[in-house]
Coordinates of C-alpha atoms and ligand atoms in Angstrom, one line a residue:
M242 CA -56.1 -7.7 28.9
T243 CA -57.7 -4.9 30.8
D244 CA -54.8 -2.4 30.3
T245 CA -55.9 -0.3 27.3
A246 CA -52.4 1.0 26.8
V247 CA -51.0 -2.5 26.0
S248 CA -54.0 -3.8 24.1
A249 CA -54.5 -0.6 21.9
P250 CA -54.3 -1.5 18.2
S251 CA -52.1 1.3 16.9
R252 CA -48.7 2.8 17.3
S253 CA -48.3 6.0 19.3
V254 CA -45.1 8.0 19.7
V255 CA -45.6 10.4 22.6
T256 CA -42.0 11.4 23.4
E257 CA -38.9 11.9 21.5
I258 CA -37.1 8.5 20.9
P259 CA -35.5 7.6 23.2
G260 CA -37.7 9.2 25.9
P261 CA -36.4 10.3 29.3
N262 CA -36.9 6.9 31.0
S263 CA -35.3 5.0 28.2
R264 CA -32.4 7.5 28.2
A265 CA -31.7 6.9 31.8
L266 CA -31.8 3.1 31.3
L267 CA -29.5 3.3 28.3
E268 CA -26.9 5.0 30.5
R269 CA -27.2 2.2 33.0
K270 CA -26.9 -0.4 30.2
A271 CA -23.8 1.2 28.8
K272 CA -22.1 0.9 32.2
A273 CA -23.4 -2.6 33.2
V274 CA -23.6 -4.5 29.9
P275 CA -20.8 -5.0 27.4
Q276 CA -21.0 -3.1 24.0
G277 CA -21.1 -6.5 22.2
I278 CA -24.7 -6.7 23.2
P279 CA -26.3 -4.0 21.0
H280 CA -29.8 -2.6 20.7
Q281 CA -31.5 -1.8 17.4
L282 CA -34.1 0.6 18.8
P283 CA -32.9 2.8 21.7
V284 CA -35.9 2.2 23.9
F285 CA -36.5 -0.1 26.9
I286 CA -39.7 -2.2 26.7
E287 CA -42.1 -2.2 29.6
S288 CA -44.8 -4.6 28.3
A289 CA -46.2 -6.0 25.1
H290 CA -49.3 -7.7 23.8
D291 CA -50.0 -9.3 20.5
A292 CA -48.3 -7.1 17.9
I293 CA -47.8 -4.0 20.0
I294 CA -44.8 -3.3 22.3
T295 CA -44.9 -0.4 24.8
D296 CA -41.7 1.3 26.1
V297 CA -41.0 2.7 29.5
D298 CA -42.0 6.2 28.3
G299 CA -45.4 5.1 27.1
N300 CA -44.5 4.9 23.4
R301 CA -46.2 2.1 21.4
F302 CA -44.6 0.4 18.5
I303 CA -46.0 -2.0 15.9
D304 CA -43.7 -5.0 16.2
L305 CA -42.7 -6.6 12.9
G306 CA -39.9 -8.5 14.5
C307 CA -41.4 -10.6 17.3
G308 CA -38.0 -10.9 19.0
I309 CA -36.8 -12.5 15.8
G310 CA -39.8 -14.7 15.2
V311 CA -40.3 -15.9 18.8
T312 CA -43.6 -14.4 19.9
T313 CA -45.3 -15.9 16.8
V314 CA -48.6 -16.5 18.7
G315 CA -48.5 -12.8 19.9
H316 CA -46.7 -11.1 22.8
T317 CA -48.2 -12.3 26.2
N318 CA -50.5 -14.6 24.3
D319 CA -53.4 -15.3 26.8
A320 CA -53.2 -19.1 26.7
V321 CA -49.4 -19.1 27.0
V322 CA -49.5 -16.8 30.0
A323 CA -52.2 -18.9 31.7
A324 CA -50.2 -22.1 31.1
V325 CA -47.0 -20.6 32.5
R326 CA -48.8 -19.2 35.5
E327 CA -50.3 -22.6 36.3
Q328 CA -47.1 -24.6 35.7
V329 CA -44.9 -22.2 37.7
G330 CA -46.9 -23.0 40.8
K331 CA -46.6 -26.7 40.3
L332 CA -43.1 -27.5 39.2
T333 CA -40.4 -25.2 37.9
H334 CA -37.5 -27.7 37.6
S335 CA -36.7 -31.3 38.3
L336 CA -34.2 -32.2 35.5
F337 CA -36.0 -34.5 33.1
G338 CA -33.0 -36.9 33.0
T339 CA -33.3 -37.7 36.7
T340 CA -37.1 -37.3 37.4
P341 CA -39.3 -36.9 34.3
Y342 CA -42.5 -34.9 34.0
E343 CA -45.4 -35.1 31.5
P344 CA -45.3 -31.7 29.6
Y345 CA -41.9 -32.7 28.1
V346 CA -43.3 -35.9 26.7
R347 CA -46.4 -34.1 25.5
V348 CA -44.4 -31.6 23.4
A349 CA -42.3 -34.4 22.0
E350 CA -45.6 -36.1 20.9
Y351 CA -46.8 -32.8 19.3
L352 CA -43.5 -32.5 17.4
A353 CA -43.7 -36.1 16.2
K354 CA -47.2 -35.3 14.9
H355 CA -46.6 -31.9 13.3
T356 CA -43.1 -32.3 11.7
P357 CA -43.2 -33.5 8.1
G358 CA -43.4 -37.2 7.4
D359 CA -45.3 -40.0 9.1
H360 CA -42.3 -42.2 10.1
E361 CA -41.6 -42.9 13.8
K362 CA -39.9 -39.9 15.4
K363 CA -38.4 -39.0 18.8
T364 CA -37.5 -35.6 20.3
F365 CA -35.3 -34.3 23.1
F366 CA -35.1 -30.7 24.3
V367 CA -32.4 -28.1 24.9
N368 CA -32.4 -24.4 25.6
S369 CA -31.6 -22.5 22.5
G370 CA -31.5 -22.8 18.7
S371 CA -27.7 -23.0 18.7
E372 CA -27.9 -25.8 21.2
A373 CA -30.4 -27.6 19.0
V374 CA -28.0 -27.4 16.0
E375 CA -25.1 -28.6 18.2
N376 CA -27.1 -31.6 19.3
G377 CA -28.5 -32.4 15.9
V378 CA -24.9 -32.6 14.6
K379 CA -23.8 -34.7 17.6
V380 CA -26.6 -37.2 17.0
A381 CA -25.9 -37.3 13.3
R382 CA -22.2 -38.0 13.9
R383 CA -22.9 -40.7 16.4
H384 CA -25.4 -42.3 14.1
T385 CA -23.1 -42.2 11.0
G386 CA -19.8 -42.5 12.7
R387 CA -18.6 -39.8 10.3
R388 CA -16.9 -36.5 11.1
A389 CA -17.7 -33.9 8.4
V390 CA -20.6 -31.4 8.6
A391 CA -22.0 -29.5 5.6
V392 CA -24.0 -26.4 5.5
V393 CA -24.9 -24.1 2.6
E394 CA -23.9 -20.5 1.8
H395 CA -25.9 -17.7 3.4
G396 CA -26.9 -19.9 6.3
Y397 CA -27.1 -19.0 10.0
H398 CA -27.0 -21.5 12.8
G399 CA -26.0 -19.7 16.0
R400 CA -23.3 -18.4 18.3
T401 CA -21.7 -21.3 20.0
N402 CA -18.2 -22.4 18.8
L403 CA -19.6 -25.1 16.5
T404 CA -22.5 -23.1 15.2
M405 CA -20.5 -19.9 14.6
T406 CA -18.3 -22.0 12.5
M407 CA -21.3 -23.2 10.6
N408 CA -22.5 -19.7 9.8
Y409 CA -21.8 -18.4 6.3
K410 CA -20.6 -15.0 7.7
P411 CA -17.7 -15.1 10.1
A412 CA -18.3 -11.4 10.9
P413 CA -19.6 -10.4 13.3
Y414 CA -20.4 -13.8 14.9
A415 CA -16.9 -15.2 15.1
T416 CA -14.5 -12.3 14.5
G417 CA -11.4 -12.7 16.6
M418 CA -12.9 -15.6 18.6
G419 CA -11.3 -18.6 17.0
P420 CA -10.0 -21.2 16.8
L421 CA -13.2 -22.4 15.1
A422 CA -14.5 -25.9 14.9
S423 CA -13.0 -28.3 12.4
D424 CA -14.7 -30.4 9.6
I425 CA -17.3 -27.8 8.7
F426 CA -17.9 -27.2 5.0
H427 CA -19.8 -24.4 3.3
A428 CA -21.4 -25.7 0.1
P429 CA -23.1 -23.6 -2.5
G430 CA -26.9 -23.8 -2.0
S431 CA -29.8 -22.3 -3.9
Y432 CA -30.4 -18.5 -4.1
P433 CA -32.5 -18.1 -7.2
L434 CA -32.1 -14.3 -7.4
Q435 CA -28.3 -14.6 -7.5
D436 CA -27.5 -17.9 -9.2
G437 CA -30.5 -18.2 -11.6
L438 CA -30.4 -22.0 -11.2
N439 CA -33.5 -24.2 -11.0
G440 CA -33.8 -26.7 -8.2
A441 CA -32.2 -29.6 -10.0
E442 CA -29.3 -27.6 -11.2
A443 CA -28.6 -26.1 -7.8
A444 CA -28.8 -29.5 -6.2
E445 CA -26.3 -30.9 -8.7
R446 CA -23.9 -28.1 -7.9
T447 CA -24.2 -28.8 -4.1
Q448 CA -23.7 -32.5 -4.7
Y449 CA -20.7 -31.9 -6.8
Y450 CA -19.2 -29.8 -4.1
L451 CA -19.9 -32.4 -1.4
E452 CA -18.5 -35.2 -3.5
K453 CA -15.4 -33.4 -4.6
H454 CA -14.5 -31.2 -1.6
V455 CA -15.8 -33.1 1.3
G456 CA -16.2 -36.8 0.3
V457 CA -19.5 -38.5 1.0
T458 CA -18.0 -41.3 3.0
D459 CA -16.9 -38.8 5.6
L460 CA -20.1 -36.7 5.6
S461 CA -22.3 -37.1 8.6
C462 CA -24.9 -34.5 7.9
L463 CA -26.1 -31.6 5.8
V464 CA -27.8 -28.8 7.8
I465 CA -30.1 -26.4 5.9
E466 CA -32.7 -23.8 6.8
P467 CA -35.6 -24.5 4.4
I468 CA -36.0 -20.7 4.2
Q469 CA -32.9 -18.9 5.3
G470 CA -33.5 -16.4 8.1
E471 CA -30.5 -14.2 8.8
G472 CA -29.4 -14.7 5.1
G473 CA -32.5 -12.7 4.1
F474 CA -35.5 -15.1 3.8
I475 CA -34.0 -16.9 0.8
V476 CA -36.4 -19.5 -0.6
P477 CA -34.6 -22.2 -2.5
A478 CA -35.6 -23.1 -6.0
E479 CA -38.4 -25.6 -6.4
G480 CA -37.3 -29.2 -5.9
Y481 CA -33.9 -28.3 -4.5
L482 CA -34.5 -29.6 -0.9
A483 CA -36.2 -32.8 -2.0
A484 CA -33.4 -33.5 -4.5
M485 CA -30.8 -33.0 -1.7
Q486 CA -32.8 -35.2 0.7
E487 CA -32.9 -38.0 -1.9
W488 CA -29.1 -37.7 -2.4
C489 CA -28.5 -37.7 1.3
T490 CA -30.6 -40.8 1.8
E491 CA -28.8 -42.5 -1.0
H492 CA -25.4 -41.8 0.6
G493 CA -26.3 -42.4 4.3
V494 CA -26.0 -38.7 5.1
V495 CA -28.5 -37.3 7.8
M496 CA -30.2 -34.2 6.3
I497 CA -31.2 -31.8 9.0
A498 CA -33.8 -29.0 8.7
D499 CA -32.8 -26.0 10.8
E500 CA -36.4 -24.7 11.3
V501 CA -35.4 -22.6 14.3
Q502 CA -36.7 -19.4 12.5
S503 CA -39.0 -20.8 9.8
G504 CA -40.9 -23.3 12.0
I505 CA -44.1 -23.1 14.1
C506 CA -46.6 -21.7 11.6
R507 CA -44.4 -18.9 10.5
T508 CA -44.7 -19.6 6.8
G509 CA -48.3 -20.9 6.4
T510 CA -47.4 -24.5 7.1
T511 CA -46.4 -25.7 10.6
F512 CA -42.9 -26.3 9.3
A513 CA -41.6 -24.6 6.1
S514 CA -40.1 -27.8 4.8
E515 CA -43.6 -29.2 4.4
Q516 CA -44.6 -26.7 1.7
L517 CA -41.2 -27.0 0.0
G518 CA -41.7 -30.7 -0.5
W519 CA -39.1 -31.8 2.0
V520 CA -39.3 -34.6 4.6
P521 CA -36.1 -34.1 6.6
D522 CA -34.4 -36.8 8.7
M523 CA -34.2 -34.3 11.5
V524 CA -36.1 -31.1 12.3
L525 CA -34.7 -28.5 14.8
S526 CA -37.2 -26.1 16.4
A527 CA -36.7 -23.2 18.8
K528 CA -37.7 -19.5 18.5
G529 CA -41.5 -19.7 18.2
I530 CA -42.1 -23.0 19.8
A531 CA -42.9 -21.8 23.4
G532 CA -44.6 -18.4 22.8
G533 CA -41.7 -16.4 24.2
M534 CA -40.2 -18.9 26.7
P535 CA -36.8 -20.5 26.0
L536 CA -37.1 -24.0 24.6
A537 CA -35.6 -25.9 21.6
G538 CA -36.3 -29.3 20.2
V539 CA -34.3 -31.9 18.3
T540 CA -36.8 -34.2 16.5
G541 CA -35.7 -37.0 14.2
R542 CA -36.2 -40.5 12.8
A543 CA -36.4 -42.8 15.8
E544 CA -33.6 -45.0 14.6
I545 CA -31.3 -42.0 14.3
M546 CA -32.2 -40.5 17.6
D547 CA -31.8 -43.8 19.4
S548 CA -28.3 -44.3 18.1
V549 CA -27.0 -42.3 21.0
H550 CA -26.1 -44.3 24.1
V551 CA -27.8 -43.7 27.5
G552 CA -26.5 -40.4 29.0
G553 CA -24.9 -39.2 25.7
I554 CA -27.4 -36.3 25.4
G555 CA -29.2 -34.0 27.8
G556 CA -28.5 -31.0 30.0
T557 CA -29.6 -29.3 33.2
F558 CA -32.3 -27.0 32.0
G559 CA -33.3 -28.7 28.7
G560 CA -37.0 -29.0 28.4
N561 CA -37.8 -26.9 31.4
P562 CA -41.3 -27.7 32.6
V563 CA -42.6 -24.1 32.4
S564 CA -41.2 -23.7 28.9
C565 CA -42.8 -27.1 28.0
A566 CA -46.2 -26.0 29.4
A567 CA -46.0 -22.8 27.3
A568 CA -45.2 -25.0 24.2
V569 CA -48.2 -27.2 24.9
A570 CA -50.3 -24.0 24.9
V571 CA -48.8 -23.1 21.5
F572 CA -49.5 -26.5 20.0
E573 CA -53.1 -26.5 21.4
Q574 CA -53.6 -23.3 19.5
I575 CA -52.0 -24.7 16.3
E576 CA -54.5 -27.6 16.5
A577 CA -57.6 -25.4 17.4
D578 CA -57.1 -22.0 15.7
D579 CA -55.7 -22.4 12.2
L580 CA -52.5 -20.4 12.9
N581 CA -51.3 -21.4 9.4
G582 CA -54.4 -19.7 8.0
E583 CA -53.3 -16.5 9.9
A584 CA -49.8 -16.7 8.4
K585 CA -51.5 -17.0 4.9
R586 CA -53.7 -14.0 5.7
I587 CA -50.7 -11.9 6.6
E588 CA -49.1 -12.9 3.3
R589 CA -52.3 -12.0 1.4
V590 CA -52.3 -8.5 3.0
L591 CA -48.6 -7.8 3.3
R592 CA -47.2 -9.1 -0.1
P593 CA -49.3 -6.7 -2.3
L594 CA -48.3 -3.8 0.0
L595 CA -44.6 -4.8 -0.4
D596 CA -45.1 -5.3 -4.2
A597 CA -46.5 -1.7 -4.3
L598 CA -43.5 -0.4 -2.4
A599 CA -41.2 -2.2 -4.9
E600 CA -43.0 -0.6 -7.7
E601 CA -42.5 2.8 -6.2
H602 CA -38.9 2.2 -5.2
P603 CA -36.9 0.5 -8.0
E604 CA -34.0 -0.3 -5.6
I605 CA -36.3 -3.0 -4.1
I606 CA -35.4 -5.7 -6.4
E607 CA -37.2 -8.6 -4.9
V608 CA -40.2 -9.3 -2.6
R609 CA -39.9 -12.9 -1.3
G610 CA -40.6 -15.4 1.5
R611 CA -43.7 -17.2 2.6
G612 CA -46.6 -16.5 5.0
A613 CA -45.6 -14.2 7.9
M614 CA -41.9 -14.5 6.8
L615 CA -41.5 -12.0 4.0
A616 CA -38.6 -9.8 3.0
I617 CA -37.5 -7.1 0.5
E618 CA -34.0 -6.9 -0.8
F619 CA -32.4 -3.5 -1.8
I620 CA -29.9 -3.1 -4.6
D621 CA -28.9 0.2 -6.2
P622 CA -30.2 -0.2 -9.8
S623 CA -27.4 1.9 -11.4
S624 CA -24.4 0.5 -9.5
G625 CA -25.6 -3.0 -8.6
A626 CA -24.4 -2.3 -5.0
P627 CA -26.3 -3.6 -2.0
I628 CA -28.1 -0.8 -0.1
P629 CA -27.8 -1.2 3.7
T630 CA -31.2 -1.3 5.3
A631 CA -30.2 -0.3 8.9
P632 CA -31.0 3.5 8.3
I633 CA -34.5 2.5 7.0
A634 CA -35.1 0.4 10.1
Q635 CA -33.8 3.2 12.2
A636 CA -36.1 5.8 10.7
A637 CA -39.1 3.4 10.9
G638 CA -38.3 2.8 14.6
L639 CA -38.4 6.5 15.4
D640 CA -41.8 6.6 13.7
G641 CA -43.2 3.7 15.8
V642 CA -42.5 0.6 13.8
L643 CA -40.0 -2.0 14.8
V644 CA -38.6 -3.8 11.7
L645 CA -35.5 -6.0 11.5
T646 CA -32.8 -6.1 8.9
A647 CA -31.1 -9.3 7.4
G648 CA -29.1 -10.4 4.5
T649 CA -25.4 -11.4 4.0
D650 CA -24.9 -7.8 2.6
Y651 CA -27.2 -6.2 5.3
N652 CA -29.5 -5.1 2.5
V653 CA -32.7 -6.8 3.4
L654 CA -35.7 -5.8 5.5
R655 CA -37.5 -8.8 7.0
F656 CA -41.0 -8.9 8.2
L657 CA -41.7 -11.4 11.0
P658 CA -44.9 -10.1 12.6
S659 CA -46.9 -11.9 15.2
L660 CA -49.8 -14.0 13.7
A661 CA -52.0 -11.8 15.9
I662 CA -51.2 -8.6 13.9
T663 CA -54.2 -7.1 12.3
D664 CA -54.6 -6.1 8.7
D665 CA -54.8 -2.4 9.7
Q666 CA -51.6 -2.7 11.8
L667 CA -49.8 -4.2 8.7
R668 CA -51.1 -1.4 6.5
E669 CA -50.0 1.3 9.0
A670 CA -46.6 -0.3 9.4
V671 CA -45.9 -0.5 5.7
E672 CA -46.9 3.1 5.3
V673 CA -44.4 4.1 7.9
I674 CA -41.7 2.0 6.2
G675 CA -42.5 3.6 2.9
R676 CA -41.9 7.0 4.5
A677 CA -38.7 5.7 6.1
I678 CA -37.4 4.5 2.7
A679 CA -38.2 7.9 1.1
S680 CA -36.6 9.8 4.0
T681 CA -33.3 7.9 3.8
K682 CA -33.1 8.6 0.1
T683 CA -33.4 12.4 0.5
A684 CA -31.2 12.4 3.6
Ligands
PLP968 C1 -31.8 -17.9 15.7 C2 -31.4 -19.1 14.9 C3 -30.5 -20.0 15.5 C4 -29.9 -19.8 16.9 O1 -30.8 -19.8 17.9 P1 -30.5 -19.2 19.3 O2 -31.7 -19.5 20.1 O3 -30.3 -17.7 19.1 O4 -29.3 -19.9 19.8 C5 -30.2 -21.1 14.7 N1 -30.7 -21.3 13.5 C6 -31.5 -20.4 12.9 C7 -32.1 -20.7 11.6 C8 -31.9 -19.3 13.6 O5 -32.7 -18.4 13.1

């Protein structure tokens, strides 16, 4: 990068937010784009590199969101940009199901190698996380010949008809947009802060629900995020996931890890299920897999994946060659550069800073998560009511830090920085967030 503005290491707010150029674009957006597509920060982005995004008025923000954990290797990661540039001049599309190309197979091989377990695996590609979930469910149903699909409370799986039915929260994702899909069951999961159960107890509760309310002989799959994303970075109690996998295996149920947000070196292992002691039957990846390009993978036990007849899965754009080339560049860095070590470094720096914030602000009742996927939850200590975090995120945004909210009760701040973020940028960002918390209390 030769442009010093985009490679500069610190935030810099040089206009009011939004600045005049963003203001003009916001007016155009309001006329041309439906209100259902919101924006958290009222600025338009011109460019970005590593952990810094620059808006059309020249303001620089420290990005703790990564487009929801997508640009994990850094915005405009040099190797990803080079791979995309090279591939785009060679082949942009051919439809893998008619005339295949190598990068698709290469990424499938990387996923077989890097997802948990050393059993034989196969992968096919689609365009989004939602589509990966849809296809995982389709394959599980075909494999088992069963109709029911189970998920756990506080989960998030997407915005298509099937996946919006699978979400724990109907609002805002499905409000007024039914009829929803049938045969979806929301079982209690493991949320240690709220339920106080250990892994074995929580698993027993989930199993009881599935046995009594669904019926295992009708259950095709159980889909779980190893660390829940939109739910607020909820890490299940130790042993919960392994106990559920054991139960699923015993009953012929396909257990699917929705690693769309937690995967690709986000948590300090390439997939979060690995460090939580879980070897899933199927692993879904998307968000971070192609360094900012759209791509999603469905990886599973070979015998499960091969249960689908010829032509039963696929799609026009799935596994686009440019996206696959970008994903190859991501996996090359995973193998060469210890990206999991970077996620652990971020946790080493960020967690104590968040612990200190929690000490200063008693309404922060928990600091949780793993690696570069950490969150703080806000509860009013006197009333026990959740404190919405949107005003804090808003105040931080005006001060040059982009941080995302999460949580079923909208009372979580989540930190999903790029692995390229520096220690100094993390410190600066948390300082800004501390000020934002204080300012919303006095406001
Ligand atoms: C974002 C997300 C999805 C949906 O992915 P899209 O690409 O937005 O369709 C599914 N599952 C999880 C866990 C996610 O975080």
